[in-house]
Every structure is written in C-alpha cells, then in structure tokens.
mmCIF file of C-alpha atoms in Angstrom:
data_model
loop_
_atom_site.group_PDB
_atom_site.id
_atom_site.type_symbol
_atom_site.label_atom_id
_atom_site.label_comp_id
_atom_site.label_asym_id
_atom_site.label_seq_id
_atom_site.Cartn_x
_atom_site.Cartn_y
_atom_site.Cartn_z
ATOM 1 C CA ARG A 1 125.892 27.082 56.529
ATOM 2 C CA ALA A 2 124.969 28.937 53.551
ATOM 3 C CA GLU A 3 125.012 25.941 51.491
ATOM 4 C CA TYR A 4 122.880 24.058 54.162
ATOM 5 C CA ARG A 5 120.095 26.864 54.122
ATOM 6 C CA GLN A 6 120.203 26.778 50.325
ATOM 7 C CA LEU A 7 119.516 22.999 50.500
ATOM 8 C CA GLN A 8 116.768 23.510 53.033
ATOM 9 C CA ARG A 9 114.999 26.111 50.677
ATOM 10 C CA ARG A 10 115.266 23.693 47.815
ATOM 11 C CA GLU A 11 113.867 20.922 49.912
ATOM 12 C CA THR A 12 111.023 23.223 50.853
ATOM 13 C CA ASP A 13 110.409 24.124 47.281
ATOM 14 C CA LEU A 14 110.479 20.392 46.191
ATOM 15 C CA LYS A 15 107.941 19.519 48.967
ATOM 16 C CA ARG A 16 105.860 22.307 47.752
ATOM 17 C CA ALA A 17 106.112 20.850 44.154
ATOM 18 C CA ILE A 18 105.400 17.404 45.261
ATOM 19 C CA GLU A 19 102.352 18.587 47.031
ATOM 20 C CA GLY A 20 101.271 20.493 44.066
ATOM 21 C CA HIS A 21 101.803 17.585 41.835
ATOM 22 C CA LYS A 22 99.788 15.329 44.241
ATOM 23 C CA ALA A 23 96.928 17.934 44.066
ATOM 24 C CA ARG A 24 96.938 17.817 40.255
ATOM 25 C CA ALA A 25 97.118 14.172 40.146
ATOM 26 C CA ALA A 26 93.987 13.740 42.310
ATOM 27 C CA GLU A 27 92.290 16.323 40.329
ATOM 28 C CA GLN A 28 93.254 14.558 37.057
ATOM 29 C CA SER A 29 92.072 11.203 38.612
ATOM 30 C CA LEU A 30 88.537 12.708 39.110
ATOM 31 C CA LYS A 31 88.556 14.098 35.699
ATOM 32 C CA LEU A 32 89.555 10.742 34.284
ATOM 33 C CA THR A 33 86.806 9.159 36.209
ATOM 34 C CA GLU A 34 84.258 11.596 34.954
ATOM 35 C CA LEU A 35 85.652 11.084 31.366
ATOM 36 C CA GLU A 36 85.082 7.270 31.596
ATOM 37 C CA SER A 37 81.429 7.933 32.684
ATOM 38 C CA LEU A 38 80.862 10.227 29.867
ATOM 39 C CA LYS A 39 82.338 7.914 27.359
ATOM 40 C CA LYS A 40 80.096 5.126 28.648
ATOM 41 C CA GLN A 41 77.010 7.469 28.119
ATOM 42 C CA ALA A 42 78.147 8.405 24.847
ATOM 43 C CA ASP A 43 78.583 4.714 23.820
ATOM 44 C CA ALA A 44 75.149 3.929 25.238
ATOM 45 C CA ALA A 45 73.476 6.860 23.359
ATOM 46 C CA GLY A 46 75.433 6.064 20.224
ATOM 47 C CA GLY A 47 74.091 2.460 20.326
ATOM 48 C CA LEU A 48 70.539 3.519 20.989
ATOM 49 C CA TYR A 49 70.828 6.123 18.134
ATOM 50 C CA GLY A 50 71.987 3.222 15.818
ATOM 51 C CA VAL A 51 69.072 0.949 16.846
ATOM 52 C CA LEU A 52 66.457 3.694 16.355
ATOM 53 C CA LEU A 53 68.112 4.560 12.944
ATOM 54 C CA GLN A 54 67.852 0.930 11.856
ATOM 55 C CA LYS A 55 64.135 0.739 12.976
ATOM 56 C CA LEU A 56 63.424 4.042 11.083
ATOM 57 C CA ASN A 57 64.976 2.722 7.959
ATOM 58 C CA GLU A 58 63.067 -0.564 8.302
ATOM 59 C CA THR A 59 59.681 1.347 8.540
ATOM 60 C CA ASN A 60 60.528 3.486 5.568
ATOM 61 C CA ILE A 61 61.302 0.430 3.596
ATOM 62 C CA ALA A 62 58.212 -1.230 4.503
ATOM 63 C CA GLN A 63 55.833 1.687 3.767
ATOM 64 C CA SER A 64 57.637 2.034 0.383
ATOM 65 C CA ILE A 65 56.764 -1.623 -0.424
ATOM 66 C CA GLN A 66 53.070 -1.103 0.478
ATOM 67 C CA ASN A 67 50.517 -0.145 -2.406
ATOM 68 C CA ASP A 68 49.046 3.497 -1.839
ATOM 69 C CA ASN A 69 45.050 3.235 -1.769
ATOM 70 C CA ILE A 70 44.470 6.926 -1.662
ATOM 71 C CA ARG A 71 43.110 8.771 -4.712
ATOM 72 C CA ILE A 72 42.140 12.426 -5.166
ATOM 73 C CA HIS A 73 38.344 12.354 -5.882
ATOM 74 C CA ASP A 74 37.692 16.024 -6.602
ATOM 75 C CA ARG A 75 39.905 18.959 -6.591
ATOM 76 C CA ALA A 76 38.842 21.595 -4.131
ATOM 77 C CA VAL A 77 37.315 24.699 -5.779
ATOM 78 C CA VAL A 78 36.091 28.038 -4.466
ATOM 79 C CA PRO A 79 32.330 27.894 -3.797
ATOM 80 C CA THR A 80 30.101 30.562 -5.637
ATOM 81 C CA SER A 81 27.150 30.273 -3.277
ATOM 82 C CA PRO A 82 26.801 29.741 0.367
ATOM 83 C CA VAL A 83 26.872 26.125 1.608
ATOM 84 C CA TYR A 84 23.988 26.922 4.041
ATOM 85 C CA PRO A 85 21.063 27.874 3.841
ATOM 86 C CA ARG A 86 20.373 26.633 0.293
ATOM 87 C CA LYS A 87 17.455 29.045 -0.329
ATOM 88 C CA ARG A 88 16.414 27.466 -3.784
ATOM 89 C CA GLN A 89 16.144 23.994 -2.059
ATOM 90 C CA VAL A 90 14.230 25.508 0.822
ATOM 91 C CA TRP A 91 11.758 27.261 -1.461
ATOM 92 C CA MET A 92 11.185 24.032 -3.546
ATOM 93 C CA VAL A 93 10.661 22.001 -0.464
ATOM 94 C CA SER A 94 8.418 24.537 1.279
ATOM 95 C CA PHE A 95 6.383 24.738 -2.011
ATOM 96 C CA LEU A 96 5.889 21.179 -2.406
ATOM 97 C CA ALA A 97 5.173 20.671 1.268
ATOM 98 C CA GLY A 98 2.435 23.321 1.284
ATOM 99 C CA LEU A 99 0.985 21.959 -1.963
ATOM 100 C CA LEU A 100 0.790 18.470 -0.374
ATOM 101 C CA LEU A 101 -0.671 19.747 2.822
ATOM 102 C CA GLY A 102 -3.270 21.761 0.927
ATOM 103 C CA ALA A 103 -4.284 18.774 -1.028
ATOM 104 C CA SER A 104 -4.342 16.567 1.772
ATOM 105 C CA GLY A 105 -6.524 19.122 3.648
ATOM 106 C CA LEU A 106 -8.883 19.259 0.827
ATOM 107 C CA LEU A 107 -9.078 15.522 0.339
ATOM 108 C CA LEU A 108 -9.538 15.062 4.258
ATOM 109 C CA GLN A 109 -12.408 17.804 4.141
ATOM 110 C CA ASP A 110 -14.002 16.228 1.155
ATOM 111 C CA ALA A 111 -13.916 12.732 2.926
ATOM 112 C CA LEU A 112 -15.269 14.006 6.180
ATOM 113 C CA ASN A 113 -18.098 16.211 4.323
ATOM 114 C CA ASN A 114 -21.109 13.734 4.572
ATOM 115 C CA LYS A 115 -23.389 15.954 2.429
ATOM 116 C CA ILE A 116 -24.573 15.936 -0.968
ATOM 117 C CA LYS A 117 -22.221 18.036 -3.192
ATOM 118 C CA ASP A 118 -22.992 17.128 -6.734
ATOM 119 C CA PRO A 119 -25.146 15.121 -9.072
ATOM 120 C CA ASP A 120 -22.600 12.320 -8.931
ATOM 121 C CA ASP A 121 -23.152 11.825 -5.242
ATOM 122 C CA ILE A 122 -26.861 11.428 -5.949
ATOM 123 C CA GLU A 123 -26.390 8.819 -8.671
ATOM 124 C CA GLN A 124 -23.626 6.853 -6.875
ATOM 125 C CA ARG A 125 -24.401 7.115 -3.280
ATOM 126 C CA LEU A 126 -28.375 7.332 -3.349
ATOM 127 C CA GLY A 127 -29.067 5.313 -6.300
ATOM 128 C CA LEU A 128 -31.385 7.851 -7.742
ATOM 129 C CA GLU A 129 -31.543 9.445 -11.259
ATOM 130 C CA VAL A 130 -30.744 13.195 -11.396
ATOM 131 C CA LEU A 131 -33.686 14.937 -13.085
ATOM 132 C CA ALA A 132 -32.186 18.466 -12.931
ATOM 133 C CA ALA A 133 -29.711 20.581 -11.137
ATOM 134 C CA ILE A 134 -31.176 23.996 -10.012
ATOM 135 C CA PRO A 135 -28.426 26.655 -9.630
ATOM 136 C CA LYS A 136 -28.447 29.245 -7.014
ATOM 137 C CA PHE A 137 -30.344 32.285 -7.957
ATOM 138 C CA VAL A 138 -28.102 35.182 -9.281
ATOM 139 C CA LYS A 139 -29.490 38.569 -10.192
ATOM 140 C CA ASP A 140 -27.123 38.854 -13.081
ATOM 141 C CA ASN A 141 -28.277 35.717 -14.642
ATOM 142 C CA VAL A 142 -31.983 34.694 -14.009
ATOM 143 C CA GLU A 143 -32.325 32.563 -17.112
ATOM 144 C CA LEU A 144 -30.222 29.749 -15.926
ATOM 145 C CA PRO A 145 -32.585 28.690 -13.037
ATOM 146 C CA LYS A 146 -35.492 28.836 -15.521
ATOM 147 C CA GLU A 147 -33.472 26.584 -18.020
ATOM 148 C CA ALA A 148 -32.937 24.200 -15.184
ATOM 149 C CA TYR A 149 -36.626 23.954 -14.246
ATOM 150 C CA GLN A 150 -37.231 23.341 -18.040
ATOM 151 C CA ASN A 151 -35.097 20.231 -17.692
ATOM 152 C CA LEU A 152 -37.240 19.153 -14.656
ATOM 153 C CA ARG A 153 -40.380 19.757 -16.617
ATOM 154 C CA THR A 154 -38.988 17.789 -19.489
ATOM 155 C CA ALA A 155 -38.204 14.913 -17.179
ATOM 156 C CA LEU A 156 -41.816 15.019 -16.080
ATOM 157 C CA LEU A 157 -43.254 14.943 -19.490
ATOM 158 C CA PHE A 158 -41.323 11.884 -20.325
ATOM 159 C CA ALA A 159 -42.620 10.356 -17.017
ATOM 160 C CA ARG A 160 -46.219 10.790 -17.995
ATOM 161 C CA GLU A 161 -47.999 8.003 -19.885
ATOM 162 C CA GLY A 162 -51.115 8.656 -21.954
ATOM 163 C CA ASP A 163 -53.407 11.710 -21.608
ATOM 164 C CA GLU A 164 -54.475 11.081 -18.062
ATOM 165 C CA GLY A 165 -53.449 13.404 -15.440
ATOM 166 C CA LEU A 166 -50.417 12.852 -13.466
ATOM 167 C CA VAL A 167 -50.148 13.403 -9.625
ATOM 168 C CA VAL A 168 -46.510 14.591 -8.707
ATOM 169 C CA LEU A 169 -45.305 14.665 -5.182
ATOM 170 C CA VAL A 170 -42.634 17.064 -4.429
ATOM 171 C CA THR A 171 -40.898 16.162 -1.237
ATOM 172 C CA GLY A 172 -37.587 16.316 0.504
ATOM 173 C CA ALA A 173 -35.794 14.928 3.578
ATOM 174 C CA THR A 174 -35.639 17.955 5.676
ATOM 175 C CA GLU A 175 -36.929 21.457 5.818
ATOM 176 C CA GLU A 176 -35.978 24.409 3.603
ATOM 177 C CA GLU A 177 -34.852 22.201 0.720
ATOM 178 C CA GLY A 178 -36.958 24.304 -1.696
ATOM 179 C CA LYS A 179 -39.803 21.972 -2.389
ATOM 180 C CA SER A 180 -42.536 24.740 -2.480
ATOM 181 C CA THR A 181 -40.277 26.805 -4.903
ATOM 182 C CA THR A 182 -39.793 23.927 -7.106
ATOM 183 C CA ALA A 183 -43.466 23.064 -7.259
ATOM 184 C CA VAL A 184 -44.366 26.580 -8.145
ATOM 185 C CA GLU A 185 -41.668 27.041 -10.778
ATOM 186 C CA VAL A 186 -42.460 23.774 -12.496
ATOM 187 C CA GLY A 187 -46.136 24.434 -12.287
ATOM 188 C CA LYS A 188 -45.746 27.805 -14.068
ATOM 189 C CA LEU A 189 -43.791 26.144 -16.777
ATOM 190 C CA LEU A 190 -46.396 23.422 -17.290
ATOM 191 C CA ALA A 191 -49.037 26.045 -17.383
ATOM 192 C CA GLU A 192 -47.159 28.211 -19.791
ATOM 193 C CA ALA A 193 -47.121 25.144 -22.250
ATOM 194 C CA GLY A 194 -50.864 25.263 -22.249
ATOM 195 C CA GLU A 195 -51.498 22.362 -19.843
ATOM 196 C CA SER A 196 -54.005 22.716 -16.968
ATOM 197 C CA THR A 197 -51.829 22.437 -13.793
ATOM 198 C CA LEU A 198 -52.965 22.445 -10.166
ATOM 199 C CA ILE A 199 -50.593 22.948 -7.247
ATOM 200 C CA LEU A 200 -52.062 21.230 -4.024
ATOM 201 C CA ASP A 201 -50.513 22.586 -0.772
ATOM 202 C CA CYS A 202 -50.442 19.388 1.495
ATOM 203 C CA ASP A 203 -48.138 20.905 3.926
ATOM 204 C CA LEU A 204 -50.951 21.057 6.555
ATOM 205 C CA ARG A 205 -48.214 22.229 9.349
ATOM 206 C CA LYS A 206 -46.552 25.068 7.737
ATOM 207 C CA PRO A 207 -48.532 26.050 4.598
ATOM 208 C CA SER A 208 -46.786 28.602 2.356
ATOM 209 C CA LEU A 209 -48.242 28.291 -1.104
ATOM 210 C CA HIS A 210 -50.976 30.781 -0.483
ATOM 211 C CA LYS A 211 -48.490 33.433 0.199
ATOM 212 C CA THR A 212 -46.506 32.665 -2.773
ATOM 213 C CA LEU A 213 -49.324 32.590 -5.242
ATOM 214 C CA GLY A 214 -51.307 35.489 -3.590
ATOM 215 C CA VAL A 215 -54.544 33.534 -2.618
ATOM 216 C CA PRO A 216 -56.232 33.149 0.769
ATOM 217 C CA ARG A 217 -55.410 30.013 2.881
ATOM 218 C CA GLU A 218 -58.898 29.349 3.861
ATOM 219 C CA PRO A 219 -61.053 27.587 2.830
ATOM 220 C CA GLY A 220 -58.713 24.996 1.639
ATOM 221 C CA PHE A 221 -57.947 21.330 1.266
ATOM 222 C CA THR A 222 -58.730 20.443 4.789
ATOM 223 C CA ASP A 223 -62.279 21.698 4.348
ATOM 224 C CA TYR A 224 -62.711 18.701 2.055
ATOM 225 C CA PHE A 225 -62.012 16.388 4.773
ATOM 226 C CA ILE A 226 -63.703 18.007 7.774
ATOM 227 C CA TYR A 227 -66.664 19.667 6.031
ATOM 228 C CA ASN A 228 -66.980 17.525 2.946
ATOM 229 C CA SER A 229 -66.709 20.660 0.586
ATOM 230 C CA GLU A 230 -66.521 20.205 -2.868
ATOM 231 C CA LEU A 231 -63.052 20.241 -4.425
ATOM 232 C CA SER A 232 -64.190 22.545 -7.310
ATOM 233 C CA GLY A 233 -65.156 25.246 -4.993
ATOM 234 C CA LEU A 234 -61.919 25.166 -3.086
ATOM 235 C CA VAL A 235 -59.667 25.509 -6.172
ATOM 236 C CA ARG A 236 -58.442 29.095 -6.601
ATOM 237 C CA SER A 237 -57.105 30.772 -9.858
ATOM 238 C CA THR A 238 -53.710 32.498 -9.923
ATOM 239 C CA ARG A 239 -52.294 35.352 -12.024
ATOM 240 C CA TYR A 240 -50.806 32.659 -14.212
ATOM 241 C CA VAL A 241 -52.996 31.286 -17.001
ATOM 242 C CA ASN A 242 -53.699 27.534 -16.630
ATOM 243 C CA LEU A 243 -52.315 27.454 -13.156
ATOM 244 C CA LYS A 244 -54.616 26.925 -10.121
ATOM 245 C CA VAL A 245 -53.784 26.155 -6.578
ATOM 246 C CA LEU A 246 -55.747 24.477 -3.848
ATOM 247 C CA PRO A 247 -54.574 25.962 -0.498
ATOM 248 C CA ALA A 248 -54.169 24.020 2.616
ATOM 249 C CA GLY A 249 -57.029 25.559 4.542
ATOM 250 C CA PRO A 250 -57.366 25.585 8.306
ATOM 251 C CA ILE A 251 -54.437 23.793 9.996
ATOM 252 C CA PRO A 252 -55.873 20.460 11.481
ATOM 253 C CA PRO A 253 -54.825 19.168 14.929
ATOM 254 C CA SER A 254 -53.578 15.928 13.451
ATOM 255 C CA PRO A 255 -52.625 16.073 9.734
ATOM 256 C CA PRO A 256 -51.714 12.431 9.486
ATOM 257 C CA ALA A 257 -55.424 11.525 10.731
ATOM 258 C CA LEU A 258 -56.692 13.407 7.650
ATOM 259 C CA LEU A 259 -54.296 12.185 5.015
ATOM 260 C CA GLN A 260 -54.511 8.486 5.957
ATOM 261 C CA ARG A 261 -58.363 8.540 5.156
ATOM 262 C CA PRO A 262 -59.692 6.994 1.842
ATOM 263 C CA ALA A 263 -61.049 10.422 0.858
ATOM 264 C CA LEU A 264 -57.404 11.443 0.011
ATOM 265 C CA GLY A 265 -57.284 8.923 -2.730
ATOM 266 C CA LYS A 266 -60.724 9.859 -3.900
ATOM 267 C CA ALA A 267 -59.831 13.461 -4.070
ATOM 268 C CA LEU A 268 -56.647 12.894 -6.128
ATOM 269 C CA ARG A 269 -58.598 10.725 -8.545
ATOM 270 C CA GLN A 270 -61.025 13.546 -9.096
ATOM 271 C CA LEU A 271 -58.224 16.025 -9.635
ATOM 272 C CA ARG A 272 -56.383 13.696 -11.994
ATOM 273 C CA GLN A 273 -59.364 13.855 -14.181
ATOM 274 C CA GLU A 274 -59.820 17.630 -14.019
ATOM 275 C CA PHE A 275 -56.197 18.514 -14.442
ATOM 276 C CA LYS A 276 -53.280 17.170 -16.558
ATOM 277 C CA TRP A 277 -50.804 17.968 -13.720
ATOM 278 C CA VAL A 278 -51.224 17.870 -9.996
ATOM 279 C CA LEU A 279 -48.443 18.988 -8.094
ATOM 280 C CA ILE A 280 -48.415 18.288 -4.363
ATOM 281 C CA ASP A 281 -46.207 20.310 -2.053
ATOM 282 C CA SER A 282 -45.620 18.222 1.148
ATOM 283 C CA PRO A 283 -43.597 18.514 4.415
ATOM 284 C CA PRO A 284 -40.239 16.668 4.690
ATOM 285 C CA VAL A 285 -40.188 12.909 4.973
ATOM 286 C CA GLN A 286 -37.904 12.975 8.083
ATOM 287 C CA ALA A 287 -39.895 15.374 10.174
ATOM 288 C CA VAL A 288 -43.344 13.973 9.962
ATOM 289 C CA THR A 289 -45.235 11.069 8.189
ATOM 290 C CA ASP A 290 -47.503 13.163 6.146
ATOM 291 C CA ALA A 291 -45.353 12.671 3.029
ATOM 292 C CA LEU A 292 -45.604 9.013 3.277
ATOM 293 C CA PHE A 293 -49.385 8.895 3.022
ATOM 294 C CA LEU A 294 -49.176 11.353 0.075
ATOM 295 C CA ALA A 295 -46.389 9.373 -1.634
ATOM 296 C CA ARG A 296 -48.561 6.155 -1.404
ATOM 297 C CA GLN A 297 -51.393 7.804 -3.301
ATOM 298 C CA ALA A 298 -49.212 9.899 -5.812
ATOM 299 C CA ASP A 299 -48.266 8.591 -9.388
ATOM 300 C CA THR A 300 -44.682 9.613 -8.996
ATOM 301 C CA THR A 301 -42.367 11.387 -6.440
ATOM 302 C CA VAL A 302 -39.704 14.078 -7.055
ATOM 303 C CA PHE A 303 -37.189 14.168 -4.288
ATOM 304 C CA ILE A 304 -35.625 17.578 -3.598
ATOM 305 C CA ILE A 305 -32.051 17.674 -2.194
ATOM 306 C CA LYS A 306 -30.388 21.150 -1.352
ATOM 307 C CA GLN A 307 -26.673 20.958 -1.951
ATOM 308 C CA ASN A 308 -24.457 20.788 1.180
ATOM 309 C CA LYS A 309 -27.451 20.736 3.509
ATOM 310 C CA ALA A 310 -28.700 17.384 4.750
ATOM 311 C CA ASP A 311 -26.357 14.459 5.549
ATOM 312 C CA ARG A 312 -26.492 11.414 3.297
ATOM 313 C CA SER A 313 -27.643 9.170 6.216
ATOM 314 C CA VAL A 314 -30.705 11.424 6.814
ATOM 315 C CA ILE A 315 -31.311 11.384 2.980
ATOM 316 C CA LYS A 316 -31.042 7.583 2.788
ATOM 317 C CA ARG A 317 -33.357 7.107 5.591
ATOM 318 C CA ALA A 318 -36.126 9.233 3.991
ATOM 319 C CA ILE A 319 -35.833 7.502 0.553
ATOM 320 C CA LYS A 320 -35.890 4.079 2.490
ATOM 321 C CA SER A 321 -39.100 5.309 4.157
ATOM 322 C CA LEU A 322 -40.603 6.163 0.814
ATOM 323 C CA LYS A 323 -39.775 2.889 -0.647
ATOM 324 C CA LYS A 324 -41.418 1.135 2.192
ATOM 325 C CA VAL A 325 -44.739 2.444 1.131
ATOM 326 C CA ASN A 326 -44.211 1.434 -2.548
ATOM 327 C CA ALA A 327 -43.744 5.123 -3.626
ATOM 328 C CA HIS A 328 -42.536 5.470 -7.234
ATOM 329 C CA ILE A 329 -39.576 7.998 -7.038
ATOM 330 C CA ALA A 330 -39.001 9.435 -10.454
ATOM 331 C CA GLY A 331 -35.704 10.881 -9.410
ATOM 332 C CA ALA A 332 -33.984 13.614 -7.390
ATOM 333 C CA VAL A 333 -33.440 17.382 -8.031
ATOM 334 C CA LEU A 334 -30.322 18.909 -6.583
ATOM 335 C CA ASN A 335 -31.345 22.362 -5.472
ATOM 336 C CA VAL A 336 -29.558 25.735 -4.870
ATOM 337 C CA VAL A 337 -26.517 24.613 -6.627
ATOM 338 C CA ASP A 338 -23.345 26.550 -6.605
ATOM 339 C CA MET A 339 -22.231 26.831 -10.140
ATOM 340 C CA ARG A 340 -18.559 26.965 -9.184
ATOM 341 C CA SER A 341 -18.656 23.833 -7.209
ATOM 342 C CA ARG A 342 -17.234 20.521 -8.136
ATOM 343 C CA GLY A 343 -19.384 18.332 -10.274
ATOM 344 C CA TYR A 344 -21.968 20.898 -11.552
ATOM 345 C CA TYR A 345 -20.934 21.394 -15.072
ATOM 346 C CA GLY A 346 -20.293 17.469 -15.362
ATOM 347 C CA TYR A 347 -23.992 17.120 -15.081
ATOM 348 C CA TYR A 348 -25.494 20.398 -16.217
ATOM 349 C CA GLY A 349 -23.051 21.100 -19.054
ATOM 350 C CA TYR A 350 -25.822 21.053 -21.858
ATOM 351 C CA GLY A 351 -24.257 24.174 -23.462
ATOM 352 C CA TYR A 352 -26.847 26.937 -22.598
ATOM 353 C CA GLY A 353 -24.242 29.559 -23.008
ATOM 354 C CA TYR A 354 -24.423 30.958 -19.350
ATOM 355 C CA SER A 355 -21.645 31.619 -16.987
ATOM 356 C CA TYR A 356 -21.681 32.607 -13.293
ATOM 357 C CA GLY A 357 -21.959 36.394 -12.753
ATOM 358 C CA GLU A 358 -22.569 37.156 -16.534
ATOM 359 C CA THR A 359 -25.436 38.176 -18.488
ATOM 360 C CA GLN A 360 -27.029 35.915 -21.069
ATOM 361 C CA LYS A 361 -24.879 35.287 -24.013
ATOM 362 C CA LYS A 362 -26.170 35.589 -27.649
ATOM 363 C CA GLY A 363 -26.852 32.415 -29.549
ATOM 364 C CA ARG A 364 -28.068 30.373 -26.739
ATOM 365 C CA LYS A 365 -27.969 26.529 -27.447
ATOM 366 C CA THR A 366 -30.780 24.057 -26.949
ATOM 367 C CA SER A 367 -30.575 20.955 -24.681
ATOM 368 C CA SER A 368 -28.738 17.910 -25.891
ATOM 369 C CA ARG A 369 -31.188 16.018 -28.263
ATOM 370 C CA ARG A 370 -29.079 12.877 -27.811
ATOM 371 C CA HIS A 371 -29.641 13.031 -23.958
ATOM 372 C CA LEU A 372 -33.458 13.540 -24.458
ATOM 373 C CA ARG A 373 -33.574 10.617 -27.015
ATOM 374 C CA ALA A 374 -31.955 8.467 -24.462
ATOM 375 C CA ARG A 375 -34.631 9.431 -21.729
ATOM 376 C CA ALA A 376 -37.423 8.912 -24.428
ATOM 377 C CA GLN A 377 -36.109 5.236 -25.016
ATOM 378 C CA ARG A 378 -36.433 4.592 -21.351
ATOM 379 C CA SER A 379 -40.022 5.915 -21.201
ATOM 380 C CA ALA A 380 -43.234 4.465 -22.456
ATOM 381 C CA PRO A 381 -43.947 4.585 -26.337
ATOM 382 C CA ALA A 382 -46.835 7.283 -25.460
ATOM 383 C CA THR A 383 -44.122 9.494 -23.864
ATOM 384 C CA GLN A 384 -42.167 9.516 -27.158
ATOM 385 C CA GLU A 385 -44.774 11.434 -28.828
ATOM 386 C CA VAL A 386 -43.486 14.650 -27.231
ATOM 387 C CA SER A 387 -41.589 16.447 -29.951
ATOM 388 C CA ASP A 388 -38.373 17.970 -29.414
ATOM 389 C CA ALA A 389 -39.748 21.381 -30.032
ATOM 390 C CA SER A 390 -42.371 21.187 -27.077
ATOM 391 C CA VAL A 391 -39.469 19.744 -24.859
ATOM 392 C CA SER A 392 -37.402 22.906 -25.470
#
C-alpha cells in the first residue's frame, strides 16, 4: 500500500509534468509562428532595401557621368552702401527730369506765345525790315533809348531821295504801341540835326501830341478841312529849335470823311515843300481806317510794334491792309524792348557800351559802319551822300 501510494503520487507528478510540457509546447508553437512571420518581414524589407540601394547607386553613377553646367559668376561680397534707395541715382534722375521738364515747358510756352518777341520774329514771320529796336526806358541808363532812336533816324535818312521833303507815317496795329512817342523822339533828333521838321497829329479821335509838346489843341488840322484855314497859321512852334507841330484841332464827328478828301493830298504836298520832314502820328490800323487814307498819301510808313503785346495775326492783317492801299512800308520798329529778352542783342548789338541797370560806360563805340554801308547800297545814290559823321 505504501508503494501504491508512492506510485500514485509519481503518476500525479508525471501528469502535471506532461500538462506543463504541453503548455510550453503550445507556447513555443505560437512563438515559432511569430518567428516565421518576422523572418518573412525581414526578408521582404531586406529585398526592398537591396532594390533601393541598387537604384541609388545607379542614380549616383548617372549623375557622375553628366557634365556640370553650373559656374560661379561672382563671389559674394559685403556691400559698402545700401542697396535701396540709391540716393545718387535718384538725385541724377531727378535733376535730369527737372531739366527736361523745364526746357519742355519753356519750349511749349514759346510755341504757344503768338506775340512778337524779338527782331527775328519781325523779319521772318512778318517779312519786314527792322529799322530799330527801342529798349525799355530805364532811369539808370537814359542814353540807350536815345541811341536806338538815332538808328531809326539814320534809316529814315537813307530812305529819303533828293532834297525834297519826306512825309513819314508812324502807325501800328493796335493802341498804346508807342507811335506818338516815336514820332516826337525822332522829330527832336531830326530837328537837332538842323533839318526843319513838322509833326502832324492826325489821330483825330484821341489826339495827344499837343499835351506832349505843350501847345494848344485848337485850332488845328481839322480847321484846314472845315474852315479852309491856312496851314501856315495852324502850325505851332515848340520849345525845340527846328521842330514844329500841327495839332489835331477840334475832334470831328467822322474823321475818315475828312481824311478821304482830296484836300489831304494837297495839304501834304504843301507841307512837303515847307519842311524837310513831316512825321504823321496816326491811330492804329486795326481800330479804324484813318491810317489807311494817310498811308496812301504818305511817302513812306514806319510800322511800330510793341514787344509781347499784339498777336502776330493782328499785325499781319494790319500790314496786309496797308499793302492793299499801296502803302510803302519802310520797315518796322520794335518798341519797349526788354534788353534781357531773347534776340535783343542779336539785332541791337552794335557795341554802344551800355548794359541793363548800369550807367553809361566810358569810350562809347559808334554804330557799325559796315551795316550802314550795306543800307546805303540798297538806297538811292542821292542817299549815299549822307556822311558817316552826320549819321552818327
């Protein structure tokens, strides 16, 4: 019995051992299955790695075979100035842009300005000879306008033929051109040279010569037409030697009705015999027709143009009107010229020795003799007898 119990206990232990071994066998079987799965995964990953490594090697080999087209153009350096804004470039561009805009503005202004600015405009655009350029009066330099009027006087001397008196009409296109002033100043210069001169006020609408020369307006030139008064009794002396004036007289209701009478030509013929110079102050051509009747009877006409006043179209129409009545236009006078303006010295640069705003300089030069001789060659032979000394 003791042996039997011992064998039972051994059997029980063996059964336990068998059950334990069975449990371990099942566990090992699961681990074996898992091991097989991991081996398969490892084999697949190894194959994929081999393929990728082969592709990588092929790519590196292909890149090493190709030529490299990349070159270093410039080495990077540390800048010494800001990249933006470039102040010097901005200044230069701004300066050039301002200069270009300013020049364009001046050219545009000059193109849009339809007025007479300098002697070249008169010669090129109007087709008239410039007899003189009268500068603007400046208190510090009163001699320069006088010299300019001397040039006009010289041109009139060359325009006269023979010893017979010359009737000169002083007119312009519009009002306030300086016609009366020009007639008086030239008349004074002619009188100073010892030649008998008469200034006839034919501005029968707004007469002004009687105020300038200090004489009564009535009786005057209109009395010759209305009351048949003698011209000799209407002529008045002035404070200047050899200079006389025939004032306008009473203002008539219709000045053209008087000036178109044959008595006008008769009166001018009589004055031509009594005086060497008869300067006629007339109203503007564009305003009324008075100047046209006077231009038809006068020997020559001096056309006054004020700088930067009337449009070229207005002046051209006035000149065309004068030419229609067969008026002989000796030339034009550019009046009230700003000496600092463009083109003034180009025409009036005869070397007088004056400058704007300065007093008269010592050693004043005379007018260009070559310029005077050229004018003399275009004039009649009798005109050439005027000496350079008398011209000066």
